Tab-separated table of N, CA, C and O in Angstrom:
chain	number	residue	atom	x	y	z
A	1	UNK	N	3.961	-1.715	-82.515
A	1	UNK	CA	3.638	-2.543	-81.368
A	1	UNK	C	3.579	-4.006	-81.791
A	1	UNK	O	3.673	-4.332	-82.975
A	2	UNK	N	3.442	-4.758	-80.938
A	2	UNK	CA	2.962	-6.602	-80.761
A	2	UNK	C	2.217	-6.845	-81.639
A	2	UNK	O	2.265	-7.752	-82.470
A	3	UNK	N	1.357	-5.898	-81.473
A	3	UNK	CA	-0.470	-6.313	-81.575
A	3	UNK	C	-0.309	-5.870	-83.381
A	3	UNK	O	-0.554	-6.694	-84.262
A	4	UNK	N	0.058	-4.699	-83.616
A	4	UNK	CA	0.271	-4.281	-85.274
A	4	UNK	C	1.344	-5.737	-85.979
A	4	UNK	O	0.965	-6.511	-86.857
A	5	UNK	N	2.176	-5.753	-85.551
A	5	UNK	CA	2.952	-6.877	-86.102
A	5	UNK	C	2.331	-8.053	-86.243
A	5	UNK	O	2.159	-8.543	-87.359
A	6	UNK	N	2.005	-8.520	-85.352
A	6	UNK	CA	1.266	-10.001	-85.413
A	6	UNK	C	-0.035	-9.787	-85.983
A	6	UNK	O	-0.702	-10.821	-85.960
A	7	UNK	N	-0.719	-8.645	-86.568
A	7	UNK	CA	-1.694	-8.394	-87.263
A	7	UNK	C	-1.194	-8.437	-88.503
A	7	UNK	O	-1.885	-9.095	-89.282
A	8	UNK	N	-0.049	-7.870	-89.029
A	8	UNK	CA	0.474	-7.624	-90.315
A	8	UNK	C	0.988	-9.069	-90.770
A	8	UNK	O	1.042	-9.289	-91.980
A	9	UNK	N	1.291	-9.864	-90.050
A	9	UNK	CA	2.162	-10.826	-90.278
A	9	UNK	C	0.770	-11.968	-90.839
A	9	UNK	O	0.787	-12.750	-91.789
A	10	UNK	N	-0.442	-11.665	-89.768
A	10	UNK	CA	-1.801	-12.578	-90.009
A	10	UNK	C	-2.045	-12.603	-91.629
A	10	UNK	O	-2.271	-13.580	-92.343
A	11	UNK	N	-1.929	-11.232	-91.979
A	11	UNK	CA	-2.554	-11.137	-93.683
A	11	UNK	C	-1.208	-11.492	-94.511
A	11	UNK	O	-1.360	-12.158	-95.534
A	12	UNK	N	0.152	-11.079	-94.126
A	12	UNK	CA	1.154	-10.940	-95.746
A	12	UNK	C	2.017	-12.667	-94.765
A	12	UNK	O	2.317	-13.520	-95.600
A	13	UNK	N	2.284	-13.009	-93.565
A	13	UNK	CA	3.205	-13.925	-93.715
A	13	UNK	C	2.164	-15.396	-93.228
A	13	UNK	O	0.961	-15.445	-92.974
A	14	UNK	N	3.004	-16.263	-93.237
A	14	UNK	CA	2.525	-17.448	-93.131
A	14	UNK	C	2.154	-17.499	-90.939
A	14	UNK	O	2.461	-16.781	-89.988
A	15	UNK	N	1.507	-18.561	-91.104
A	15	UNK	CA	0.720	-18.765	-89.729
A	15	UNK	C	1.974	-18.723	-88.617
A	15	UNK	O	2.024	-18.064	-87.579
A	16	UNK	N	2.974	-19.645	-89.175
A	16	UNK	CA	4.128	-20.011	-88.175
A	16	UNK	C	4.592	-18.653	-87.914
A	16	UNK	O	4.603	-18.380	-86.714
A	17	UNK	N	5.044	-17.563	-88.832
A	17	UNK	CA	5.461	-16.311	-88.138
A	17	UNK	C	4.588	-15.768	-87.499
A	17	UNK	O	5.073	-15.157	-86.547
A	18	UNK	N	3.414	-15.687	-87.569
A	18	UNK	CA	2.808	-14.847	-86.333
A	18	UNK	C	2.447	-15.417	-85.238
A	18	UNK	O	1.955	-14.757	-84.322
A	19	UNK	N	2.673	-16.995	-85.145
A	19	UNK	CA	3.060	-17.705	-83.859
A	19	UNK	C	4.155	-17.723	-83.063
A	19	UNK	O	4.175	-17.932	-81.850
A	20	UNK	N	5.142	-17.477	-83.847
A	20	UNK	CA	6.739	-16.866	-83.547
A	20	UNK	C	6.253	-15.605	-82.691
A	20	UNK	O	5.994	-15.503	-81.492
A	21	UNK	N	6.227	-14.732	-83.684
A	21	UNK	CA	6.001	-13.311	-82.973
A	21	UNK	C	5.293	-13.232	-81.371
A	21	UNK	O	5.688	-12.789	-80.292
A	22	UNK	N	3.958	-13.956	-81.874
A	22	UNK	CA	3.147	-14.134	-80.658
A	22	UNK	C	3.574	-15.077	-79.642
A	22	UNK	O	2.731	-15.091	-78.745
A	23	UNK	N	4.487	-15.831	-79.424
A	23	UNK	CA	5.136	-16.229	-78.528
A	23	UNK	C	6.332	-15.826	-77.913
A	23	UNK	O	6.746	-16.012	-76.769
A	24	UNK	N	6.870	-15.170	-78.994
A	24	UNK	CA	7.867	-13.976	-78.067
A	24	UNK	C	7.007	-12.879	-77.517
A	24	UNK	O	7.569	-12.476	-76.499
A	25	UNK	N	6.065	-12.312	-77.696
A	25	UNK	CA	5.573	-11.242	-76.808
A	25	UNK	C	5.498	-11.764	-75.099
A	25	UNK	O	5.840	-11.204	-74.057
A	26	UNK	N	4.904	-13.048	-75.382
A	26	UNK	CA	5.038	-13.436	-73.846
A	26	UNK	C	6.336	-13.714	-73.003
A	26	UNK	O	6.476	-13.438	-71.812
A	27	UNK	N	7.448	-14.429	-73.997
A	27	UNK	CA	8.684	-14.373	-73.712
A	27	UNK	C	9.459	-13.064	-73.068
A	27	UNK	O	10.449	-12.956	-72.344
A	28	UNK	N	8.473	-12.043	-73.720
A	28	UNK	CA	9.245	-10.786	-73.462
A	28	UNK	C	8.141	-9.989	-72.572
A	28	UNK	O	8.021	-8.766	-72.514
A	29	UNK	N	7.217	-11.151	-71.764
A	29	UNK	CA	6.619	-10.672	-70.632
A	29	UNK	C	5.500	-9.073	-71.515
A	29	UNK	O	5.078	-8.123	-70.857
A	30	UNK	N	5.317	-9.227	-72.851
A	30	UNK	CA	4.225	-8.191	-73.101
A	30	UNK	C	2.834	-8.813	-73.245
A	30	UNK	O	2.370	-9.804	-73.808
A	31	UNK	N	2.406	-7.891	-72.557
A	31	UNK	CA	0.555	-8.046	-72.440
A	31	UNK	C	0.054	-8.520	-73.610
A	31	UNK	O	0.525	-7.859	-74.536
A	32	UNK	N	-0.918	-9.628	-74.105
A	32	UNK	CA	-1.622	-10.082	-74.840
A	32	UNK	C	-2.773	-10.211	-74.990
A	32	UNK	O	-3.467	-11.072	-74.450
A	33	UNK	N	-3.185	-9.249	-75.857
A	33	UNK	CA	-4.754	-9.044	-75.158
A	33	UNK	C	-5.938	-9.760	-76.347
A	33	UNK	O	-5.569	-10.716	-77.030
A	34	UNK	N	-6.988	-9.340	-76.459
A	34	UNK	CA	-8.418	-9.840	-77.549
A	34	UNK	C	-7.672	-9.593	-78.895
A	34	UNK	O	-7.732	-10.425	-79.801
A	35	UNK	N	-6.996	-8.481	-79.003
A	35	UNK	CA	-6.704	-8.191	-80.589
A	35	UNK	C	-6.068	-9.351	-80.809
A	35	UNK	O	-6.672	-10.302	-81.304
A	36	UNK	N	-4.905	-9.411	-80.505
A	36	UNK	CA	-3.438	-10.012	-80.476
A	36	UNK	C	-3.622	-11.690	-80.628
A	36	UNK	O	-3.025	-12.440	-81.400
A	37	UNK	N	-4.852	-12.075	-79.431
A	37	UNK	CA	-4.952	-13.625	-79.934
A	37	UNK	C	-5.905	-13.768	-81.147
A	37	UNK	O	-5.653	-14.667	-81.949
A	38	UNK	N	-7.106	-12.870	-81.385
A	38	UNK	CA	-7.648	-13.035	-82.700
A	38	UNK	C	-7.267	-13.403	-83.832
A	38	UNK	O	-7.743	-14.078	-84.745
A	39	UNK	N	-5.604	-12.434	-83.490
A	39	UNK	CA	-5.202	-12.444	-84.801
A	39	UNK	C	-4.437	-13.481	-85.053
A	39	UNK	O	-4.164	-13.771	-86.218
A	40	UNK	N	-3.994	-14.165	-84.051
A	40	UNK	CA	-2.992	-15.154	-83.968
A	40	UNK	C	-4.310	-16.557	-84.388
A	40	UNK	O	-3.941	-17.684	-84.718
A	41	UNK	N	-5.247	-16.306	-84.319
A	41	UNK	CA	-6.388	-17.760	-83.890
A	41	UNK	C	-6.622	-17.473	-85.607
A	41	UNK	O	-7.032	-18.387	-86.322
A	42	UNK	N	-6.409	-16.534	-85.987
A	42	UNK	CA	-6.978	-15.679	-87.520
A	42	UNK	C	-5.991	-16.388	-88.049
A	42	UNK	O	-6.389	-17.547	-88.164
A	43	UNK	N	-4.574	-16.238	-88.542
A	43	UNK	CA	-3.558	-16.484	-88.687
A	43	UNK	C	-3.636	-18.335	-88.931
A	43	UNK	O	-3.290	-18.822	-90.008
A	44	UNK	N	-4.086	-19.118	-87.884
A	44	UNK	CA	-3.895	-20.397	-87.671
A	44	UNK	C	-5.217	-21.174	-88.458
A	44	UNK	O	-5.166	-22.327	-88.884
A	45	UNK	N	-6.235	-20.397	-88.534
A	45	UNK	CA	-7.764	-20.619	-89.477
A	45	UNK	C	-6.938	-20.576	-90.447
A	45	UNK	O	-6.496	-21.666	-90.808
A	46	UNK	N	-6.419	-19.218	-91.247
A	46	UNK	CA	-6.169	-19.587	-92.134
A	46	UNK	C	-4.845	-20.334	-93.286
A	46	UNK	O	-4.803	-20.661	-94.472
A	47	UNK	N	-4.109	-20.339	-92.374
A	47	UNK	CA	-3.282	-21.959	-92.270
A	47	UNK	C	-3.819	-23.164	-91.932
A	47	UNK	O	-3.087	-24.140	-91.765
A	48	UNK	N	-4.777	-23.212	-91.834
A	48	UNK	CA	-5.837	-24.624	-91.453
A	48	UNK	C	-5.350	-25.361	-90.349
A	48	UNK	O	-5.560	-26.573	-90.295
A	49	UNK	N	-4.360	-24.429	-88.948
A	49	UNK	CA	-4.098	-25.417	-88.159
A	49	UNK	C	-5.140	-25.305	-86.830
A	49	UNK	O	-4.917	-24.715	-85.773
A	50	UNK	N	-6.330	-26.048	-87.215
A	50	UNK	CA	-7.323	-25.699	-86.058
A	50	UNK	C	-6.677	-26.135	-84.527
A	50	UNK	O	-6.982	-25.577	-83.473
A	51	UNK	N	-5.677	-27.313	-84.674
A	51	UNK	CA	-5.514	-27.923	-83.162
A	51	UNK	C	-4.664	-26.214	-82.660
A	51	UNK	O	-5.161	-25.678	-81.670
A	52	UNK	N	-3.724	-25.635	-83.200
A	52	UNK	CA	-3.116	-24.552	-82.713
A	52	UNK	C	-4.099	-23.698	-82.434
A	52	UNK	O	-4.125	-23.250	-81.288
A	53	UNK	N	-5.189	-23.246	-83.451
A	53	UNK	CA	-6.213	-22.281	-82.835
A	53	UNK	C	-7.026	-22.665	-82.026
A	53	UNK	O	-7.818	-21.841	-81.569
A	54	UNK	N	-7.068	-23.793	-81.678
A	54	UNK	CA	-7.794	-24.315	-80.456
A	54	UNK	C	-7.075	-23.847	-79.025
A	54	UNK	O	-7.551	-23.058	-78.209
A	55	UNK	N	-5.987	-24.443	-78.955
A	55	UNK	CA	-5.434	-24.454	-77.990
A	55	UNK	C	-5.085	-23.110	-77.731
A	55	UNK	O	-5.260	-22.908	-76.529
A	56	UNK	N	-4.532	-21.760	-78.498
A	56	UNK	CA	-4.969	-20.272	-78.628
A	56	UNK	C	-6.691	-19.825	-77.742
A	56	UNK	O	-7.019	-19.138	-76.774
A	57	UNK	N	-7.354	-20.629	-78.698
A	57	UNK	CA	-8.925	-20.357	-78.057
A	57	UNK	C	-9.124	-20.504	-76.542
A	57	UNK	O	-9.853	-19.830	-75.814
A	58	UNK	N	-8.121	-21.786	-76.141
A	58	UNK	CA	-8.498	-22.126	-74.487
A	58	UNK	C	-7.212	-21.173	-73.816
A	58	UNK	O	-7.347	-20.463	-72.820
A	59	UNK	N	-6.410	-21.274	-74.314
A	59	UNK	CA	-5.347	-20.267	-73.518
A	59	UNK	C	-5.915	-18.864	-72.944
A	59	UNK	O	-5.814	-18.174	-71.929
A	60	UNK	N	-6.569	-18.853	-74.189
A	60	UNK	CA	-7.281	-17.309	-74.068
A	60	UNK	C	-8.442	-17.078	-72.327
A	60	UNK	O	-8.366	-16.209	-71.458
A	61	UNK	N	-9.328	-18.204	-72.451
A	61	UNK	CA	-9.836	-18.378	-71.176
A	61	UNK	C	-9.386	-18.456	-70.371
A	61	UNK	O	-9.725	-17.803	-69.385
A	62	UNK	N	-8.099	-19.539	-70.372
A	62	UNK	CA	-7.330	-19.775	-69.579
A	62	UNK	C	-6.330	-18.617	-68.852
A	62	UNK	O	-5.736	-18.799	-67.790
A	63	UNK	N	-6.299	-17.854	-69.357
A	63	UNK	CA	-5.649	-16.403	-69.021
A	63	UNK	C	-6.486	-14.989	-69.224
A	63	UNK	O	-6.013	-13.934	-69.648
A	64	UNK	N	-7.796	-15.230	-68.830
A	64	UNK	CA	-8.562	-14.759	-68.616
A	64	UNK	C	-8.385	-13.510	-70.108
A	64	UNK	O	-8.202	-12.358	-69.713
A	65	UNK	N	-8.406	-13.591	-70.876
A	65	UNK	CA	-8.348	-12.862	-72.051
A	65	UNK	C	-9.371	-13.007	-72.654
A	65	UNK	O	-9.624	-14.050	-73.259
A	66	UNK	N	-10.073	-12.105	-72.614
A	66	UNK	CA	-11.712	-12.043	-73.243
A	66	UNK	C	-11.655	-12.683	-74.536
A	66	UNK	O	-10.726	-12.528	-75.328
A	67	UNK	N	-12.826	-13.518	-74.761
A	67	UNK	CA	-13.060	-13.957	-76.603
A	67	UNK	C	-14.578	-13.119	-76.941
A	67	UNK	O	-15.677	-13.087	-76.388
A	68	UNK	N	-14.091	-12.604	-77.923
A	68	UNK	CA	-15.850	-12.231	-78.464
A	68	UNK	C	-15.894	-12.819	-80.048
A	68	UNK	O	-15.221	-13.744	-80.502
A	69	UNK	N	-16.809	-12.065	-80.682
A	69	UNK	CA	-17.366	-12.623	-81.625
A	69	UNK	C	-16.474	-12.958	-82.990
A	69	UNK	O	-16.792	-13.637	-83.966
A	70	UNK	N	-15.414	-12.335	-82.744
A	70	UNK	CA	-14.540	-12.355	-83.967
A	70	UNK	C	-13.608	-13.517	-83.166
A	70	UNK	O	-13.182	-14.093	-84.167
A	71	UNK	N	-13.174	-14.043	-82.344
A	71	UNK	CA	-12.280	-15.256	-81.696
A	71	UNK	C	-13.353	-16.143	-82.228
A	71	UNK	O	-13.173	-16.827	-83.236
A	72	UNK	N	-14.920	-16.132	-81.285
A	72	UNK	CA	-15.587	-17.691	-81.451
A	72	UNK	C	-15.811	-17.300	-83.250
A	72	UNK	O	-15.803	-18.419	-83.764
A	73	UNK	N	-15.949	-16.538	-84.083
A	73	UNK	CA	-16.046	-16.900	-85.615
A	73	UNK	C	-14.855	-17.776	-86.079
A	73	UNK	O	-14.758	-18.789	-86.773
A	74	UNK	N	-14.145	-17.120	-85.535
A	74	UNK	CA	-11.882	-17.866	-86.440
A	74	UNK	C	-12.106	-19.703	-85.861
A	74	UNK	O	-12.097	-20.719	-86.556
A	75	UNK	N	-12.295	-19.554	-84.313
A	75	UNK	CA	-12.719	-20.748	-84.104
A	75	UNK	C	-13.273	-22.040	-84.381
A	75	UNK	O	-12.835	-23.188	-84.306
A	76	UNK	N	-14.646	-21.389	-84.813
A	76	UNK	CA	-15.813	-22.206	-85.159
A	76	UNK	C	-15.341	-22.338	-86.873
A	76	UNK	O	-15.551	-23.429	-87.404
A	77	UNK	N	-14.622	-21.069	-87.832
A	77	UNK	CA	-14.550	-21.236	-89.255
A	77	UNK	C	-13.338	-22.323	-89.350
A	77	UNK	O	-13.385	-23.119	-90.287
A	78	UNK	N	-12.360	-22.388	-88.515
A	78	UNK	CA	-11.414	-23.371	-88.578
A	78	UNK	C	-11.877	-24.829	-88.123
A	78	UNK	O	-11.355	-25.814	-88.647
A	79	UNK	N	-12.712	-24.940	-87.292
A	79	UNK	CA	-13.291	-26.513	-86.856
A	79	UNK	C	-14.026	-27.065	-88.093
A	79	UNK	O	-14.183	-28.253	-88.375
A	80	UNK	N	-14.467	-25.929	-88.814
A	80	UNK	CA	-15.635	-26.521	-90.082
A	80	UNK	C	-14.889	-26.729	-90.973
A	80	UNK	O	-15.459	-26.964	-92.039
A	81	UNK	N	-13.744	-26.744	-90.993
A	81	UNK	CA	-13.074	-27.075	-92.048
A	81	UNK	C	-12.315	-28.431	-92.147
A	81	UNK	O	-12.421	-29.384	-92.920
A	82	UNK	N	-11.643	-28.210	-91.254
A	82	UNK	CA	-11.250	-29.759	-90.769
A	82	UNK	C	-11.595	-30.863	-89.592
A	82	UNK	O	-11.032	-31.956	-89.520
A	83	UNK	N	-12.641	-30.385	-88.658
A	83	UNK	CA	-12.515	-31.273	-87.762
A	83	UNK	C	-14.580	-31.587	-87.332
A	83	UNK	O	-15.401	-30.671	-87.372
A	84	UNK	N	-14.881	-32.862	-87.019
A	84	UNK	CA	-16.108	-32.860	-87.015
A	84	UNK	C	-16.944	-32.031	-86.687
A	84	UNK	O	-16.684	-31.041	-86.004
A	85	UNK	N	-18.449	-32.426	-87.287
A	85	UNK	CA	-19.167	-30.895	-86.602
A	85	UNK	C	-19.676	-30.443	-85.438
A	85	UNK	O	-20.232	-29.413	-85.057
A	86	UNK	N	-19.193	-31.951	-84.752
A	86	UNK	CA	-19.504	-31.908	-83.317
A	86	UNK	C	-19.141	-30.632	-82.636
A	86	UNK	O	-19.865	-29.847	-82.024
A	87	UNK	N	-17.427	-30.587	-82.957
A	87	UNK	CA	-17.008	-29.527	-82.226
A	87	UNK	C	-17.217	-28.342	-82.855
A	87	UNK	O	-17.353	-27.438	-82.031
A	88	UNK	N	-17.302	-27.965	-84.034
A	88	UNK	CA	-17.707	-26.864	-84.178
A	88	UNK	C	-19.315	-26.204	-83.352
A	88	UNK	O	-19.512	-25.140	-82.765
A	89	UNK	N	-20.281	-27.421	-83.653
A	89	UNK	CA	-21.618	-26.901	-82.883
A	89	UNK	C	-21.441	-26.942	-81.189
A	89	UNK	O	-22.343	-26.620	-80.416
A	90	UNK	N	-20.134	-27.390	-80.791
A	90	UNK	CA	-19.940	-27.219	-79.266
A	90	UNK	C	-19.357	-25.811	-78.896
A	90	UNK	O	-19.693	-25.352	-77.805
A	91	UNK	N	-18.604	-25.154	-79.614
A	91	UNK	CA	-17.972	-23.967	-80.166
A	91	UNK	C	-19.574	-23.057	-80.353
A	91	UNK	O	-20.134	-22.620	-79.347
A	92	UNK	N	-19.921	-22.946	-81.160
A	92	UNK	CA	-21.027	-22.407	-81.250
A	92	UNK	C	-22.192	-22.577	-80.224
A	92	UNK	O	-22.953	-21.612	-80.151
A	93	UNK	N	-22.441	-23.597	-79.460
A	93	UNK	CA	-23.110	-22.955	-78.155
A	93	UNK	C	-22.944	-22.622	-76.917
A	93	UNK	O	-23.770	-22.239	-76.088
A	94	UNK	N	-21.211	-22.884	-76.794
A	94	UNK	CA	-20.363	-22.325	-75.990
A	94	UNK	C	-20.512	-20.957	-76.179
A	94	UNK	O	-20.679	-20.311	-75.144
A	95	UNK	N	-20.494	-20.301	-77.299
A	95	UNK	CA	-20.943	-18.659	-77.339
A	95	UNK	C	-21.997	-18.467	-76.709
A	95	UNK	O	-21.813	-17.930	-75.616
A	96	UNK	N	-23.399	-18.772	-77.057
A	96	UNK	CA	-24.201	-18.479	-76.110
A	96	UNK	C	-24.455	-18.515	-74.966
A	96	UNK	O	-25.059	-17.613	-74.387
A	97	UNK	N	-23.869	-19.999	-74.202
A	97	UNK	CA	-23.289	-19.949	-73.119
A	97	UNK	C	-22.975	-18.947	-72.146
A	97	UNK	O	-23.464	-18.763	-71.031
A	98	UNK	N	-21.677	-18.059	-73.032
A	98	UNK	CA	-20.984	-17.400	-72.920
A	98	UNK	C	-21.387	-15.319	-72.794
A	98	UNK	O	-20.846	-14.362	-72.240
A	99	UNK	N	-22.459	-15.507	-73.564
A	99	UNK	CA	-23.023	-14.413	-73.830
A	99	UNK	C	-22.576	-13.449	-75.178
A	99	UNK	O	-22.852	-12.256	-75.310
A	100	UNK	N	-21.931	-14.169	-75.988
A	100	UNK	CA	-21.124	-13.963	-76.710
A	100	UNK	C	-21.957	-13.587	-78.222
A	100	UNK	O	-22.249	-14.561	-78.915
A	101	UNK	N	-22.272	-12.441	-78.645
A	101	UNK	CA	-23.175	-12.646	-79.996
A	101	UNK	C	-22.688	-13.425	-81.008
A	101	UNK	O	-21.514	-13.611	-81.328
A	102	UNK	N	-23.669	-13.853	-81.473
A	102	UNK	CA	-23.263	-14.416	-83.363
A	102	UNK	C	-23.360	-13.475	-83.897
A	102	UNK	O	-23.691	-12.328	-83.595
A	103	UNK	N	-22.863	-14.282	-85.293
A	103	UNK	CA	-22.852	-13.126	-86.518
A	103	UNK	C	-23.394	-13.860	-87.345
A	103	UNK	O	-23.790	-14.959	-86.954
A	104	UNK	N	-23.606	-13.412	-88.963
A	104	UNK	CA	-23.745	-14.338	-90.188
A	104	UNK	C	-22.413	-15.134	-90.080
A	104	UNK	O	-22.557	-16.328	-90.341
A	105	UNK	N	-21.123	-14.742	-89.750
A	105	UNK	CA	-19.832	-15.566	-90.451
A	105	UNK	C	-20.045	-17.020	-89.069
A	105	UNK	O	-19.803	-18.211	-89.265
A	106	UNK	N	-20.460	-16.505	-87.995
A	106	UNK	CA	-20.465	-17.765	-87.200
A	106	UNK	C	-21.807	-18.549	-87.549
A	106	UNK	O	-21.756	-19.729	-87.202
A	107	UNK	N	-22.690	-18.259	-88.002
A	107	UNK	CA	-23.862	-18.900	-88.006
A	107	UNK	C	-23.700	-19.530	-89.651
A	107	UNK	O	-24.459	-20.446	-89.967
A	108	UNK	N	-22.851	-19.090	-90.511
A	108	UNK	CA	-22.894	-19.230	-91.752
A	108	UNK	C	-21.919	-20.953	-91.669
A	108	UNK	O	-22.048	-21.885	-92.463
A	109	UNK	N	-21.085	-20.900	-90.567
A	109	UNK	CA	-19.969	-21.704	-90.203
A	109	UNK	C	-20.321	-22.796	-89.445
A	109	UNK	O	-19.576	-23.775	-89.429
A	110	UNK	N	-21.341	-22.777	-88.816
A	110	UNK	CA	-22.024	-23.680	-87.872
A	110	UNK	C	-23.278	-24.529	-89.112
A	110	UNK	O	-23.581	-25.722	-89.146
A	111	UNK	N	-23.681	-23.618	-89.830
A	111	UNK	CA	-24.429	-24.622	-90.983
A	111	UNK	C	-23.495	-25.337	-92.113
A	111	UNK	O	-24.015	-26.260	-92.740
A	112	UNK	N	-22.345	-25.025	-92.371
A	112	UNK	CA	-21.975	-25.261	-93.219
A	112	UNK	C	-21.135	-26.717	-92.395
A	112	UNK	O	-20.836	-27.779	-92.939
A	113	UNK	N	-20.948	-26.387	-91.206
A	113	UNK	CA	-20.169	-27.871	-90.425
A	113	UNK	C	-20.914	-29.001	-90.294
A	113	UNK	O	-20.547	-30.016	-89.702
A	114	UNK	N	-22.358	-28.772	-91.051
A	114	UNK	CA	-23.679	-29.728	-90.684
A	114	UNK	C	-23.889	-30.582	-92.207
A	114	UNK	O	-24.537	-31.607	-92.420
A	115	UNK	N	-23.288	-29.955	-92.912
A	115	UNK	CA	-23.627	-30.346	-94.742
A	115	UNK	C	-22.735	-31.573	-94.859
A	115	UNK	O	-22.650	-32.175	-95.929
């Protein structure tokens, strides 16, 4: 499936192929669901391209595609890396907001955007 590929591609290939992939699924009109952008927002954390996993993150709302705790973690771990901590701690109370639990990896990510 979509969702196995663009998972496989998250761990062994680089970010740009599983943005490829994940943009032909829609090309080819297939459903994209929580797994599928995780992994794609996963994928872009760890290629350090937060503006792409951002814009992944809002698409996701934007197309009503649920985020839970593993989206706002990839999120919030990619803002702390490169981009002020503003937005990461806006990210992080957008979850609660949201109803969305933390974890240690989001709460570990939200202190570490403060150092």
């Amino acid at each position: 499936t979509y969702s196995a590929a663009v998972s496989t591609c998250r761990k062994v290939e680089p970010w740009v192929q599983t943005l490829q992939l994940f943009r032909e699924m829609a090309d080819s009109r297939v459903e994209r669901d929580t797994i599928t952008y995780n992994a794609a927002v996963s994928a872009c954390e760890k290629g350090e391209q937060w503006v792409q996993a951002l814009q992944l993150f809002r698409e996701m709302a934007d197309s009503r595609v649920e985020r839970n705790t593993i989206t706002y973690s990839a999120a919030v771990s990619t803002c702390r890396k490169v981009e002020p901590w503003v937005q990461t701690l806006q990210l992080f109370r957008e979850m609660a907001d949201s109803r969305v639990e933390r974890d240690t990896i989001t709460y570990n990510a939200a202190v570490s955007a403060c150092e």
